[in-house]
Amino acid sequence: MTDLKEVSKFIKRVKEYGVKIAIDDFGSGYANFSYIFSLNLDYIKLDGSIVQKVIQDEKMRVLIETVVKMAHSLDMEVIAEFVSSRQIFNFVKKLGVDYAQGYYVGRPEEEVKK
């Protein structure tokens, strides 16, 4: 995102139609804290590289817990990507993550079920 003003205007416009906005892959690459504070987001999706390490890496647990607390205080919800096991699911749930996405929750399907 090179022009945050334009992105912010776009978000404001689409939210008038009930659209919810998420920042994807938070914690890697260009998805950083400045976007959280400058854009009117609804969700933060934690990058899978962080979520996958939550069990064995205390620093990742602290990071997730901190992002969850910050997001909730800003009226946002948190989604954990790459939740591939019950153990990871239970960890992120305990840390306050609102939603889980990954093979533990459900694998991609060829067709959308109605």
PDB file of C-alpha atoms in Angstrom:
ATOM      1  CA  MET A   1       0.000   0.000   0.000  1.00  0.00           C
ATOM      2  CA  THR A   2       1.743   3.102  -1.167  1.00  0.00           C
ATOM      3  CA  ASP A   3      -0.991   5.696  -0.620  1.00  0.00           C
ATOM      4  CA  LEU A   4      -2.630   5.197   2.773  1.00  0.00           C
ATOM      5  CA  LYS A   5      -4.975   8.143   2.235  1.00  0.00           C
ATOM      6  CA  GLU A   6      -6.440   6.520  -0.865  1.00  0.00           C
ATOM      7  CA  VAL A   7      -6.701   3.141   0.832  1.00  0.00           C
ATOM      8  CA  SER A   8      -8.383   4.757   3.827  1.00  0.00           C
ATOM      9  CA  LYS A   9     -10.922   6.511   1.572  1.00  0.00           C
ATOM     10  CA  PHE A  10     -11.639   3.240  -0.209  1.00  0.00           C
ATOM     11  CA  ILE A  11     -12.172   1.417   3.085  1.00  0.00           C
ATOM     12  CA  LYS A  12     -14.537   4.122   4.287  1.00  0.00           C
ATOM     13  CA  ARG A  13     -16.561   3.825   1.060  1.00  0.00           C
ATOM     14  CA  VAL A  14     -16.907   0.053   1.083  1.00  0.00           C
ATOM     15  CA  LYS A  15     -17.760  -0.050   4.790  1.00  0.00           C
ATOM     16  CA  GLU A  16     -20.884   1.952   3.943  1.00  0.00           C
ATOM     17  CA  TYR A  17     -22.064  -1.262   2.226  1.00  0.00           C
ATOM     18  CA  GLY A  18     -21.366  -3.427   5.266  1.00  0.00           C
ATOM     19  CA  VAL A  19     -18.019  -4.760   4.042  1.00  0.00           C
ATOM     20  CA  LYS A  20     -15.565  -5.890   6.740  1.00  0.00           C
ATOM     21  CA  ILE A  21     -11.845  -5.260   6.259  1.00  0.00           C
ATOM     22  CA  ALA A  22      -8.938  -7.443   7.388  1.00  0.00           C
ATOM     23  CA  ILE A  23      -5.207  -6.982   7.225  1.00  0.00           C
ATOM     24  CA  ASP A  24      -3.711 -10.273   6.058  1.00  0.00           C
ATOM     25  CA  ASP A  25      -0.391 -11.882   7.011  1.00  0.00           C
ATOM     26  CA  PHE A  26       0.108  -9.572  10.002  1.00  0.00           C
ATOM     27  CA  GLY A  27       3.558 -10.004  11.475  1.00  0.00           C
ATOM     28  CA  SER A  28       5.392 -10.561   8.211  1.00  0.00           C
ATOM     29  CA  GLY A  29       6.468  -8.389   5.327  1.00  0.00           C
ATOM     30  CA  TYR A  30       4.644  -5.112   4.949  1.00  0.00           C
ATOM     31  CA  ALA A  31       1.665  -5.807   7.239  1.00  0.00           C
ATOM     32  CA  ASN A  32       2.682  -3.799  10.277  1.00  0.00           C
ATOM     33  CA  PHE A  33       1.424  -1.726  13.193  1.00  0.00           C
ATOM     34  CA  SER A  34       1.229   1.530  11.238  1.00  0.00           C
ATOM     35  CA  TYR A  35      -1.585   0.078   9.125  1.00  0.00           C
ATOM     36  CA  ILE A  36      -3.551  -0.921  12.192  1.00  0.00           C
ATOM     37  CA  PHE A  37      -3.523   2.620  13.503  1.00  0.00           C
ATOM     38  CA  SER A  38      -4.099   4.412  10.213  1.00  0.00           C
ATOM     39  CA  LEU A  39      -6.777   2.189   8.632  1.00  0.00           C
ATOM     40  CA  ASN A  40     -10.264   1.405   9.907  1.00  0.00           C
ATOM     41  CA  LEU A  41      -9.825  -2.377  10.115  1.00  0.00           C
ATOM     42  CA  ASP A  42     -12.190  -5.018  11.473  1.00  0.00           C
ATOM     43  CA  TYR A  43      -9.829  -7.991  11.607  1.00  0.00           C
ATOM     44  CA  ILE A  44      -6.146  -8.773  11.951  1.00  0.00           C
ATOM     45  CA  LYS A  45      -5.058 -12.079  10.407  1.00  0.00           C
ATOM     46  CA  LEU A  46      -1.930 -13.352  12.122  1.00  0.00           C
ATOM     47  CA  ASP A  47       0.630 -14.696   9.690  1.00  0.00           C
ATOM     48  CA  GLY A  48       0.943 -18.475   9.672  1.00  0.00           C
ATOM     49  CA  SER A  49       4.693 -18.312  10.302  1.00  0.00           C
ATOM     50  CA  ILE A  50       3.922 -16.872  13.754  1.00  0.00           C
ATOM     51  CA  VAL A  51       0.989 -19.179  14.512  1.00  0.00           C
ATOM     52  CA  GLN A  52       2.918 -22.346  13.572  1.00  0.00           C
ATOM     53  CA  LYS A  53       5.591 -21.532  16.176  1.00  0.00           C
ATOM     54  CA  VAL A  54       3.235 -20.689  19.058  1.00  0.00           C
ATOM     55  CA  ILE A  55       3.760 -24.018  20.842  1.00  0.00           C
ATOM     56  CA  GLN A  56       7.554 -24.092  20.916  1.00  0.00           C
ATOM     57  CA  ASP A  57       8.412 -20.384  20.924  1.00  0.00           C
ATOM     58  CA  GLU A  58       7.552 -18.244  23.954  1.00  0.00           C
ATOM     59  CA  LYS A  59       8.250 -15.068  21.970  1.00  0.00           C
ATOM     60  CA  MET A  60       5.547 -15.986  19.453  1.00  0.00           C
ATOM     61  CA  ARG A  61       3.075 -16.567  22.301  1.00  0.00           C
ATOM     62  CA  VAL A  62       3.886 -13.135  23.712  1.00  0.00           C
ATOM     63  CA  LEU A  63       3.526 -11.564  20.264  1.00  0.00           C
ATOM     64  CA  ILE A  64       0.122 -13.169  19.667  1.00  0.00           C
ATOM     65  CA  GLU A  65      -1.117 -12.269  23.132  1.00  0.00           C
ATOM     66  CA  THR A  66       0.026  -8.662  22.651  1.00  0.00           C
ATOM     67  CA  VAL A  67      -1.603  -8.328  19.226  1.00  0.00           C
ATOM     68  CA  VAL A  68      -4.850  -9.814  20.595  1.00  0.00           C
ATOM     69  CA  LYS A  69      -4.954  -7.366  23.510  1.00  0.00           C
ATOM     70  CA  MET A  70      -4.203  -4.416  21.241  1.00  0.00           C
ATOM     71  CA  ALA A  71      -6.729  -5.484  18.610  1.00  0.00           C
ATOM     72  CA  HIS A  72      -9.482  -6.019  21.152  1.00  0.00           C
ATOM     73  CA  SER A  73      -8.809  -2.629  22.724  1.00  0.00           C
ATOM     74  CA  LEU A  74      -9.205  -1.107  19.225  1.00  0.00           C
ATOM     75  CA  ASP A  75     -12.466  -3.026  18.639  1.00  0.00           C
ATOM     76  CA  MET A  76     -10.935  -5.477  16.153  1.00  0.00           C
ATOM     77  CA  GLU A  77     -10.980  -9.261  16.067  1.00  0.00           C
ATOM     78  CA  VAL A  78      -8.037 -11.578  15.456  1.00  0.00           C
ATOM     79  CA  ILE A  79      -7.823 -14.528  13.076  1.00  0.00           C
ATOM     80  CA  ALA A  80      -5.018 -17.112  13.332  1.00  0.00           C
ATOM     81  CA  GLU A  81      -3.879 -18.618  10.021  1.00  0.00           C
ATOM     82  CA  PHE A  82      -2.281 -22.080   9.641  1.00  0.00           C
ATOM     83  CA  VAL A  83      -4.030 -23.656  12.619  1.00  0.00           C
ATOM     84  CA  SER A  84      -3.080 -27.204  11.715  1.00  0.00           C
ATOM     85  CA  SER A  85      -3.572 -29.131  14.967  1.00  0.00           C
ATOM     86  CA  ARG A  86      -5.732 -29.297  18.075  1.00  0.00           C
ATOM     87  CA  GLN A  87      -2.725 -28.226  20.140  1.00  0.00           C
ATOM     88  CA  ILE A  88      -2.213 -25.031  18.106  1.00  0.00           C
ATOM     89  CA  PHE A  89      -5.976 -24.415  18.139  1.00  0.00           C
ATOM     90  CA  ASN A  90      -6.078 -24.673  21.932  1.00  0.00           C
ATOM     91  CA  PHE A  91      -3.037 -22.397  22.306  1.00  0.00           C
ATOM     92  CA  VAL A  92      -4.416 -19.587  20.159  1.00  0.00           C
ATOM     93  CA  LYS A  93      -7.847 -19.929  21.745  1.00  0.00           C
ATOM     94  CA  LYS A  94      -6.262 -19.618  25.204  1.00  0.00           C
ATOM     95  CA  LEU A  95      -4.408 -16.498  24.022  1.00  0.00           C
ATOM     96  CA  GLY A  96      -7.712 -14.864  23.049  1.00  0.00           C
ATOM     97  CA  VAL A  97      -7.704 -15.291  19.272  1.00  0.00           C
ATOM     98  CA  ASP A  98     -11.265 -14.943  17.960  1.00  0.00           C
ATOM     99  CA  TYR A  99     -11.156 -17.154  14.845  1.00  0.00           C
ATOM    100  CA  ALA A 100      -8.989 -19.973  13.507  1.00  0.00           C
ATOM    101  CA  GLN A 101      -8.217 -20.833   9.903  1.00  0.00           C
ATOM    102  CA  GLY A 102      -6.286 -23.887   8.773  1.00  0.00           C
ATOM    103  CA  TYR A 103      -6.279 -27.641   8.194  1.00  0.00           C
ATOM    104  CA  TYR A 104      -7.401 -28.405  11.755  1.00  0.00           C
ATOM    105  CA  VAL A 105     -10.568 -26.368  11.216  1.00  0.00           C
ATOM    106  CA  GLY A 106     -11.182 -27.526   7.649  1.00  0.00           C
ATOM    107  CA  ARG A 107      -9.353 -28.369   4.479  1.00  0.00           C
ATOM    108  CA  PRO A 108     -10.031 -26.560   1.199  1.00  0.00           C
ATOM    109  CA  GLU A 109     -12.930 -28.055  -0.727  1.00  0.00           C
ATOM    110  CA  GLU A 110     -13.352 -28.259  -4.476  1.00  0.00           C
ATOM    111  CA  GLU A 111     -16.903 -26.917  -4.178  1.00  0.00           C
ATOM    112  CA  VAL A 112     -18.531 -24.598  -1.703  1.00  0.00           C
ATOM    113  CA  LYS A 113     -21.072 -26.426   0.431  1.00  0.00           C
ATOM    114  CA  LYS A 114     -24.459 -24.782   0.827  1.00  0.00           C
TER     115      LYS A 114
END
